[in-house]
Amino acid sequence: MNNIQYILIFDSGVGGLYIYKKVSEKLPNYNYLYFFDNVFFPYSEKSEGFIVFNTLRIIRSIMKSYLLSLIIIACNTVSTIMLSLLRFLIDIPIVGVVPSVKLAVSLTSNGIIGLIATKNTVSCLYIRKLVKRFANQCKFYLLGSTELVHIAQNKMYGLDISFDKIVFILRFFTEMLKLPDVIVLGCTHYSFLLSEFGEIFGSKIKLIDSSLVFVDHVCSIIKNNSYFCSYLYPFNKVLCLKIDSSLLNVFTLLKKYGFLELEQLYF
Ligand code: DGL
Protein backbone atom coordinates (compact mmCIF):
# COMPACT_ATOMS: atom_id res chain seq x y z
CA MET A 1 0.00 0.00 0.00
CA ASN A 2 1.42 3.42 -0.92
CA ASN A 3 0.79 6.57 1.10
CA ILE A 4 -1.81 8.16 -1.18
CA GLN A 5 -4.86 9.19 0.83
CA TYR A 6 -8.41 8.38 -0.16
CA ILE A 7 -11.76 9.55 1.13
CA LEU A 8 -14.19 6.64 1.20
CA ILE A 9 -17.88 7.20 0.54
CA PHE A 10 -19.93 4.19 1.58
CA ASP A 11 -23.53 3.37 0.66
CA SER A 12 -25.60 0.24 0.17
CA GLY A 13 -26.44 1.43 -3.35
CA VAL A 14 -26.11 4.40 -5.63
CA GLY A 15 -28.05 6.87 -3.43
CA GLY A 16 -24.79 8.11 -1.91
CA LEU A 17 -23.70 9.34 -5.34
CA TYR A 18 -25.66 12.48 -4.55
CA ILE A 19 -23.36 13.13 -1.58
CA TYR A 20 -20.31 12.17 -3.66
CA LYS A 21 -21.32 14.61 -6.41
CA LYS A 22 -21.92 17.54 -4.09
CA VAL A 23 -18.78 16.99 -1.99
CA SER A 24 -16.48 16.33 -4.96
CA GLU A 25 -17.85 19.35 -6.85
CA LYS A 26 -17.00 21.57 -3.89
CA LEU A 27 -13.71 19.80 -3.16
CA PRO A 28 -12.44 18.32 -6.42
CA ASN A 29 -8.79 17.88 -5.46
CA TYR A 30 -9.18 14.84 -3.25
CA ASN A 31 -9.13 11.15 -4.14
CA TYR A 32 -12.55 9.58 -3.65
CA LEU A 33 -13.47 5.91 -3.43
CA TYR A 34 -17.18 5.19 -3.78
CA PHE A 35 -18.37 1.85 -2.42
CA PHE A 36 -21.78 0.37 -3.16
CA ASP A 37 -23.00 -3.05 -2.09
CA ASN A 38 -24.41 -4.76 -5.16
CA VAL A 39 -24.80 -8.09 -3.40
CA PHE A 40 -26.77 -7.22 -0.27
CA PHE A 41 -28.65 -4.07 -1.38
CA PRO A 42 -31.11 -2.94 -0.04
CA TYR A 43 -30.28 -2.68 3.67
CA SER A 44 -33.75 -1.41 4.58
CA GLU A 45 -34.94 -4.71 6.04
CA LYS A 46 -31.67 -6.56 6.75
CA SER A 47 -31.05 -7.46 10.38
CA GLU A 48 -28.96 -5.02 12.42
CA GLY A 49 -26.51 -7.84 13.19
CA PHE A 50 -25.95 -8.49 9.50
CA ILE A 51 -25.48 -4.79 8.71
CA VAL A 52 -22.87 -4.47 11.48
CA PHE A 53 -21.00 -7.61 10.35
CA ASN A 54 -21.15 -6.80 6.64
CA THR A 55 -20.18 -3.11 6.97
CA LEU A 56 -17.20 -3.93 9.18
CA ARG A 57 -15.84 -6.60 6.85
CA ILE A 58 -16.23 -4.32 3.82
CA ILE A 59 -14.50 -1.34 5.44
CA ARG A 60 -11.72 -3.53 6.84
CA SER A 61 -11.18 -5.09 3.45
CA ILE A 62 -10.93 -1.64 1.79
CA MET A 63 -8.47 -0.55 4.48
CA LYS A 64 -6.14 -3.41 3.51
CA SER A 65 -5.56 -1.89 0.06
CA TYR A 66 -6.18 1.83 0.52
CA LEU A 67 -4.99 4.43 2.99
CA LEU A 68 -8.23 6.07 4.09
CA SER A 69 -8.12 9.60 5.52
CA LEU A 70 -11.88 9.87 6.08
CA ILE A 71 -14.87 7.54 5.90
CA ILE A 72 -18.15 9.11 4.85
CA ILE A 73 -21.12 6.88 5.60
CA ALA A 74 -23.56 8.04 2.92
CA CYS A 75 -26.24 5.69 4.18
CA ASN A 76 -28.65 6.68 6.96
CA THR A 77 -29.44 3.02 7.61
CA VAL A 78 -25.81 2.21 8.45
CA SER A 79 -25.18 5.48 10.35
CA THR A 80 -28.24 5.17 12.57
CA ILE A 81 -27.44 1.57 13.44
CA MET A 82 -23.69 1.70 13.96
CA LEU A 83 -21.97 5.07 13.60
CA SER A 84 -20.71 5.11 17.19
CA LEU A 85 -19.62 1.47 16.97
CA LEU A 86 -17.68 2.20 13.78
CA ARG A 87 -15.98 5.16 15.42
CA PHE A 88 -15.09 3.00 18.41
CA LEU A 89 -13.64 0.15 16.31
CA ILE A 90 -11.95 2.01 13.47
CA ASP A 91 -9.19 4.49 14.07
CA ILE A 92 -9.97 6.81 11.15
CA PRO A 93 -12.19 9.93 11.18
CA ILE A 94 -15.76 8.84 10.33
CA VAL A 95 -18.78 10.98 9.54
CA GLY A 96 -22.24 9.64 8.76
CA VAL A 97 -25.45 11.06 7.38
CA VAL A 98 -28.41 10.88 9.77
CA PRO A 99 -31.95 12.27 9.46
CA SER A 100 -32.03 16.02 10.18
CA VAL A 101 -34.47 15.82 13.09
CA LYS A 102 -33.11 18.87 14.96
CA LEU A 103 -33.42 21.08 11.87
CA ALA A 104 -37.00 19.89 11.35
CA VAL A 105 -37.89 20.87 14.92
CA SER A 106 -36.47 24.35 14.34
CA LEU A 107 -38.50 24.78 11.12
CA THR A 108 -41.92 23.43 12.05
CA SER A 109 -44.72 25.90 12.82
CA ASN A 110 -47.53 23.47 13.54
CA GLY A 111 -45.37 21.01 15.53
CA ILE A 112 -46.17 18.12 13.18
CA ILE A 113 -43.13 16.52 11.57
CA GLY A 114 -42.75 13.56 9.25
CA LEU A 115 -39.76 11.34 8.51
CA ILE A 116 -39.46 9.10 5.46
CA ALA A 117 -36.59 6.65 5.63
CA THR A 118 -35.84 2.94 5.33
CA LYS A 119 -37.65 0.43 7.53
CA ASN A 120 -34.50 -0.08 9.60
CA THR A 121 -33.94 3.64 10.12
CA VAL A 122 -37.45 4.43 11.31
CA SER A 123 -37.44 1.58 13.80
CA CYS A 124 -33.91 1.89 15.22
CA LEU A 125 -33.05 2.96 18.73
CA TYR A 126 -31.00 5.95 17.56
CA ILE A 127 -34.04 7.59 15.94
CA ARG A 128 -36.29 6.87 18.92
CA LYS A 129 -33.74 8.53 21.21
CA LEU A 130 -33.24 11.48 18.84
CA VAL A 131 -36.98 12.12 18.60
CA LYS A 132 -37.42 11.79 22.35
CA ARG A 133 -34.56 14.18 23.02
CA PHE A 134 -35.18 16.90 20.42
CA ALA A 135 -38.75 16.52 19.23
CA ASN A 136 -40.55 15.58 22.40
CA GLN A 137 -42.92 18.54 22.13
CA CYS A 138 -43.77 17.71 18.47
CA LYS A 139 -45.93 15.07 16.85
CA PHE A 140 -43.53 12.89 14.91
CA TYR A 141 -44.74 10.49 12.21
CA LEU A 142 -42.40 7.92 10.69
CA LEU A 143 -42.82 6.18 7.36
CA GLY A 144 -40.41 3.37 6.51
CA SER A 145 -40.32 2.22 2.90
CA THR A 146 -38.10 -0.22 1.02
CA GLU A 147 -40.14 0.20 -2.13
CA LEU A 148 -39.16 3.86 -2.40
CA VAL A 149 -35.49 2.79 -2.26
CA HIS A 150 -36.03 0.51 -5.26
CA ILE A 151 -37.99 3.18 -7.12
CA ALA A 152 -35.22 5.75 -6.55
CA GLN A 153 -32.51 3.34 -7.65
CA ASN A 154 -34.49 2.43 -10.81
CA LYS A 155 -34.94 6.11 -11.59
CA MET A 156 -31.19 6.58 -11.35
CA TYR A 157 -30.66 3.70 -13.76
CA GLY A 158 -32.93 5.48 -16.23
CA LEU A 159 -35.68 2.86 -15.89
CA ASP A 160 -39.39 3.71 -15.90
CA ILE A 161 -40.87 4.38 -12.48
CA SER A 162 -44.49 4.59 -11.43
CA PHE A 163 -45.52 7.99 -10.08
CA ASP A 164 -48.81 6.45 -8.89
CA LYS A 165 -46.90 4.00 -6.74
CA ILE A 166 -45.11 6.89 -5.01
CA VAL A 167 -48.45 8.66 -4.51
CA PHE A 168 -49.82 5.46 -3.01
CA ILE A 169 -46.91 5.06 -0.57
CA LEU A 170 -47.04 8.71 0.50
CA ARG A 171 -50.77 8.61 1.23
CA PHE A 172 -49.58 7.75 4.75
CA PHE A 173 -49.00 11.51 5.01
CA THR A 174 -51.32 12.97 2.38
CA GLU A 175 -54.41 11.38 3.91
CA MET A 176 -53.73 12.72 7.40
CA LEU A 177 -56.36 15.06 8.82
CA LYS A 178 -53.66 17.46 10.02
CA LEU A 179 -50.65 17.35 7.74
CA PRO A 180 -47.05 17.81 8.84
CA ASP A 181 -45.55 21.10 7.69
CA VAL A 182 -42.03 19.63 7.61
CA ILE A 183 -40.98 16.24 6.26
CA VAL A 184 -37.43 14.93 6.61
CA LEU A 185 -35.97 12.67 3.93
CA GLY A 186 -33.76 10.28 5.89
CA CYS A 187 -32.46 8.02 3.14
CA THR A 188 -29.84 9.03 0.60
CA HIS A 189 -31.78 7.34 -2.21
CA TYR A 190 -34.73 9.63 -1.64
CA SER A 191 -32.78 12.73 -2.76
CA PHE A 192 -33.36 11.41 -6.26
CA LEU A 193 -37.12 11.52 -5.75
CA LEU A 194 -37.22 15.12 -4.51
CA SER A 195 -39.13 16.37 -7.56
CA GLU A 196 -41.81 13.65 -7.21
CA PHE A 197 -42.12 14.29 -3.45
CA GLY A 198 -42.36 18.05 -4.09
CA GLU A 199 -45.15 17.51 -6.62
CA ILE A 200 -47.10 15.23 -4.27
CA PHE A 201 -46.70 17.26 -1.07
CA GLY A 202 -47.01 20.72 -2.63
CA SER A 203 -45.48 23.95 -1.41
CA LYS A 204 -47.08 23.93 2.05
CA ILE A 205 -44.84 21.11 3.24
CA LYS A 206 -41.12 21.86 3.60
CA LEU A 207 -38.93 18.97 2.57
CA ILE A 208 -35.59 18.61 4.33
CA ASP A 209 -33.06 16.57 2.42
CA SER A 210 -30.73 15.23 5.13
CA SER A 211 -28.04 14.53 2.50
CA LEU A 212 -27.83 18.19 1.57
CA VAL A 213 -27.46 19.27 5.20
CA PHE A 214 -24.78 16.62 5.64
CA VAL A 215 -22.77 17.74 2.59
CA ASP A 216 -22.09 21.16 4.16
CA HIS A 217 -20.93 19.48 7.36
CA VAL A 218 -18.59 17.11 5.49
CA CYS A 219 -17.10 19.88 3.34
CA SER A 220 -16.34 22.07 6.34
CA ILE A 221 -14.57 19.15 8.06
CA ILE A 222 -12.38 18.45 5.03
CA LYS A 223 -11.66 22.12 4.31
CA ASN A 224 -10.79 23.03 7.88
CA ASN A 225 -8.42 20.16 8.49
CA SER A 226 -4.92 20.15 7.05
CA TYR A 227 -4.66 16.41 7.75
CA PHE A 228 -6.54 15.68 4.50
CA CYS A 229 -4.16 15.76 1.52
CA SER A 230 -5.32 17.38 -1.69
CA TYR A 231 -3.87 16.32 -5.06
CA LEU A 232 -3.23 18.09 -8.34
CA TYR A 233 -4.38 15.06 -10.32
CA PRO A 234 -6.99 13.35 -8.15
CA PHE A 235 -8.09 9.80 -8.84
CA ASN A 236 -11.58 8.47 -8.19
CA LYS A 237 -12.71 4.86 -8.26
CA VAL A 238 -15.76 2.73 -7.52
CA LEU A 239 -15.65 -0.42 -5.43
CA CYS A 240 -18.37 -3.05 -5.25
CA LEU A 241 -18.84 -6.64 -4.14
CA LYS A 242 -19.41 -8.33 -7.48
CA ILE A 243 -18.65 -7.50 -11.10
CA ASP A 244 -21.08 -9.16 -13.49
CA SER A 245 -23.47 -8.37 -16.36
CA SER A 246 -26.10 -6.94 -13.98
CA LEU A 247 -23.77 -3.94 -13.60
CA LEU A 248 -24.50 -2.64 -17.10
CA ASN A 249 -27.00 -0.04 -15.83
CA VAL A 250 -24.59 1.00 -13.14
CA PHE A 251 -21.69 1.50 -15.55
CA THR A 252 -23.67 4.02 -17.56
CA LEU A 253 -24.67 5.85 -14.40
CA LEU A 254 -21.15 5.83 -12.93
CA LYS A 255 -19.71 7.22 -16.14
CA LYS A 256 -22.12 10.15 -15.83
CA TYR A 257 -20.60 10.79 -12.42
CA GLY A 258 -17.14 10.76 -13.94
CA PHE A 259 -15.99 7.35 -12.70
CA LEU A 260 -13.98 5.27 -15.14
CA GLU A 261 -12.77 2.47 -12.89
CA LEU A 262 -14.67 -0.24 -11.06
CA GLU A 263 -13.03 -2.76 -8.76
CA GLN A 264 -14.36 -5.86 -7.02
CA LEU A 265 -13.60 -6.31 -3.32
CA TYR A 266 -12.47 -9.64 -1.93
CA PHE A 267 -12.66 -10.68 1.70
N1 DGL B 1 -29.37 4.73 0.97
C1 DGL B 1 -29.57 4.09 2.20
C2 DGL B 1 -29.94 5.06 3.32
O1 DGL B 1 -29.61 6.23 3.28
C3 DGL B 1 -30.40 2.85 2.31
C4 DGL B 1 -30.99 2.16 1.14
C5 DGL B 1 -31.16 0.68 1.47
O2 DGL B 1 -30.19 -0.03 1.26
O3 DGL B 1 -32.21 0.27 1.95
O4 DGL B 1 -30.56 4.68 4.28
XYZ file of C-alpha atoms and ligand atoms in Angstrom:
277
model
C 0.000 0.000 0.000
C 1.418 3.422 -0.916
C 0.786 6.568 1.099
C -1.809 8.161 -1.185
C -4.859 9.193 0.829
C -8.406 8.378 -0.159
C -11.763 9.549 1.132
C -14.187 6.636 1.199
C -17.885 7.202 0.539
C -19.934 4.192 1.578
C -23.533 3.370 0.664
C -25.605 0.242 0.166
C -26.445 1.425 -3.349
C -26.109 4.404 -5.628
C -28.048 6.869 -3.426
C -24.793 8.112 -1.906
C -23.698 9.337 -5.337
C -25.656 12.480 -4.549
C -23.358 13.133 -1.584
C -20.308 12.172 -3.655
C -21.317 14.606 -6.408
C -21.919 17.542 -4.087
C -18.782 16.987 -1.991
C -16.483 16.330 -4.964
C -17.853 19.354 -6.847
C -17.002 21.573 -3.885
C -13.705 19.803 -3.159
C -12.439 18.315 -6.423
C -8.788 17.878 -5.464
C -9.185 14.844 -3.254
C -9.130 11.149 -4.143
C -12.553 9.579 -3.650
C -13.474 5.909 -3.431
C -17.177 5.192 -3.779
C -18.371 1.854 -2.418
C -21.777 0.366 -3.158
C -22.998 -3.046 -2.091
C -24.411 -4.757 -5.160
C -24.801 -8.090 -3.405
C -26.770 -7.216 -0.265
C -28.649 -4.072 -1.378
C -31.106 -2.935 -0.039
C -30.281 -2.677 3.666
C -33.745 -1.410 4.578
C -34.942 -4.711 6.041
C -31.674 -6.555 6.749
C -31.055 -7.457 10.384
C -28.962 -5.023 12.418
C -26.511 -7.837 13.189
C -25.951 -8.489 9.503
C -25.478 -4.792 8.711
C -22.868 -4.474 11.476
C -20.997 -7.611 10.354
C -21.150 -6.795 6.644
C -20.176 -3.113 6.969
C -17.195 -3.926 9.176
C -15.839 -6.601 6.849
C -16.231 -4.315 3.817
C -14.503 -1.338 5.437
C -11.717 -3.531 6.844
C -11.178 -5.087 3.448
C -10.926 -1.644 1.786
C -8.472 -0.547 4.475
C -6.142 -3.406 3.511
C -5.563 -1.889 0.056
C -6.178 1.832 0.525
C -4.993 4.430 2.989
C -8.225 6.074 4.092
C -8.124 9.600 5.525
C -11.885 9.872 6.078
C -14.867 7.537 5.895
C -18.154 9.110 4.847
C -21.116 6.877 5.599
C -23.561 8.044 2.925
C -26.244 5.695 4.182
C -28.653 6.676 6.962
C -29.437 3.024 7.614
C -25.811 2.214 8.447
C -25.184 5.477 10.349
C -28.240 5.171 12.571
C -27.444 1.571 13.436
C -23.687 1.699 13.962
C -21.968 5.073 13.604
C -20.707 5.110 17.189
C -19.617 1.473 16.966
C -17.683 2.204 13.776
C -15.979 5.157 15.422
C -15.093 3.003 18.412
C -13.642 0.151 16.314
C -11.951 2.008 13.468
C -9.195 4.486 14.074
C -9.967 6.813 11.149
C -12.193 9.927 11.184
C -15.755 8.840 10.325
C -18.783 10.981 9.540
C -22.239 9.641 8.761
C -25.448 11.061 7.377
C -28.410 10.877 9.768
C -31.954 12.268 9.455
C -32.027 16.017 10.182
C -34.466 15.821 13.086
C -33.111 18.867 14.965
C -33.416 21.078 11.875
C -37.003 19.889 11.346
C -37.892 20.872 14.922
C -36.475 24.353 14.343
C -38.501 24.775 11.116
C -41.923 23.432 12.052
C -44.716 25.895 12.816
C -47.531 23.466 13.535
C -45.374 21.011 15.534
C -46.168 18.122 13.176
C -43.127 16.517 11.572
C -42.748 13.557 9.246
C -39.765 11.338 8.512
C -39.463 9.100 5.459
C -36.591 6.648 5.635
C -35.839 2.944 5.332
C -37.655 0.433 7.531
C -34.501 -0.083 9.604
C -33.939 3.644 10.118
C -37.455 4.431 11.311
C -37.438 1.576 13.802
C -33.913 1.888 15.216
C -33.053 2.957 18.734
C -30.997 5.952 17.565
C -34.044 7.592 15.943
C -36.294 6.873 18.917
C -33.737 8.534 21.211
C -33.242 11.484 18.839
C -36.977 12.124 18.598
C -37.417 11.791 22.354
C -34.562 14.182 23.024
C -35.178 16.900 20.423
C -38.754 16.524 19.230
C -40.551 15.584 22.403
C -42.919 18.543 22.129
C -43.769 17.705 18.469
C -45.931 15.066 16.855
C -43.534 12.892 14.910
C -44.743 10.490 12.210
C -42.399 7.921 10.692
C -42.815 6.185 7.356
C -40.410 3.373 6.514
C -40.320 2.222 2.904
C -38.105 -0.215 1.017
C -40.145 0.196 -2.128
C -39.155 3.865 -2.404
C -35.493 2.788 -2.259
C -36.026 0.511 -5.262
C -37.988 3.176 -7.123
C -35.224 5.751 -6.551
C -32.508 3.337 -7.647
C -34.491 2.431 -10.805
C -34.945 6.111 -11.593
C -31.192 6.583 -11.347
C -30.658 3.703 -13.759
C -32.933 5.483 -16.229
C -35.682 2.861 -15.889
C -39.390 3.713 -15.903
C -40.869 4.380 -12.479
C -44.490 4.592 -11.431
C -45.515 7.993 -10.078
C -48.806 6.447 -8.890
C -46.903 4.000 -6.741
C -45.110 6.887 -5.010
C -48.452 8.665 -4.514
C -49.821 5.458 -3.012
C -46.909 5.057 -0.569
C -47.042 8.707 0.495
C -50.766 8.607 1.231
C -49.575 7.746 4.750
C -49.005 11.515 5.006
C -51.319 12.972 2.376
C -54.411 11.378 3.906
C -53.726 12.724 7.404
C -56.356 15.055 8.823
C -53.659 17.456 10.020
C -50.652 17.355 7.740
C -47.051 17.812 8.840
C -45.546 21.100 7.695
C -42.031 19.630 7.608
C -40.984 16.237 6.256
C -37.434 14.934 6.610
C -35.971 12.665 3.934
C -33.760 10.283 5.888
C -32.459 8.016 3.143
C -29.841 9.026 0.603
C -31.777 7.341 -2.207
C -34.734 9.632 -1.641
C -32.775 12.727 -2.755
C -33.357 11.412 -6.265
C -37.125 11.520 -5.754
C -37.223 15.119 -4.511
C -39.128 16.372 -7.563
C -41.810 13.645 -7.212
C -42.116 14.291 -3.454
C -42.364 18.053 -4.091
C -45.146 17.509 -6.616
C -47.096 15.233 -4.271
C -46.699 17.256 -1.069
C -47.011 20.720 -2.629
C -45.476 23.949 -1.415
C -47.079 23.930 2.047
C -44.837 21.111 3.237
C -41.122 21.862 3.602
C -38.929 18.968 2.573
C -35.594 18.611 4.329
C -33.063 16.569 2.418
C -30.732 15.229 5.126
C -28.038 14.535 2.498
C -27.826 18.190 1.565
C -27.462 19.273 5.200
C -24.779 16.620 5.641
C -22.769 17.740 2.590
C -22.088 21.164 4.161
C -20.928 19.483 7.357
C -18.586 17.109 5.488
C -17.099 19.877 3.342
C -16.339 22.070 6.337
C -14.571 19.153 8.062
C -12.379 18.452 5.029
C -11.656 22.120 4.315
C -10.785 23.027 7.885
C -8.418 20.162 8.494
C -4.924 20.153 7.047
C -4.655 16.410 7.747
C -6.542 15.683 4.503
C -4.165 15.755 1.518
C -5.319 17.376 -1.690
C -3.869 16.318 -5.056
C -3.234 18.091 -8.337
C -4.378 15.058 -10.319
C -6.989 13.354 -8.145
C -8.087 9.801 -8.835
C -11.581 8.467 -8.188
C -12.706 4.861 -8.256
C -15.765 2.733 -7.520
C -15.647 -0.419 -5.429
C -18.365 -3.053 -5.248
C -18.837 -6.641 -4.143
C -19.413 -8.326 -7.485
C -18.646 -7.503 -11.099
C -21.076 -9.159 -13.488
C -23.469 -8.374 -16.356
C -26.095 -6.935 -13.976
C -23.767 -3.942 -13.597
C -24.505 -2.637 -17.096
C -27.002 -0.040 -15.834
C -24.587 0.997 -13.139
C -21.686 1.497 -15.550
C -23.667 4.015 -17.558
C -24.670 5.847 -14.400
C -21.153 5.828 -12.932
C -19.706 7.224 -16.144
C -22.121 10.148 -15.835
C -20.604 10.791 -12.424
C -17.136 10.758 -13.936
C -15.992 7.345 -12.703
C -13.983 5.267 -15.136
C -12.772 2.470 -12.888
C -14.666 -0.237 -11.057
C -13.030 -2.763 -8.764
C -14.362 -5.858 -7.017
C -13.602 -6.307 -3.320
C -12.468 -9.640 -1.934
C -12.660 -10.680 1.698
N -29.370 4.728 0.973
C -29.570 4.086 2.202
C -29.945 5.060 3.318
O -29.607 6.231 3.279
C -30.397 2.848 2.306
C -30.993 2.160 1.145
C -31.159 0.683 1.465
O -30.190 -0.033 1.258
O -32.206 0.268 1.946
O -30.562 4.680 4.278
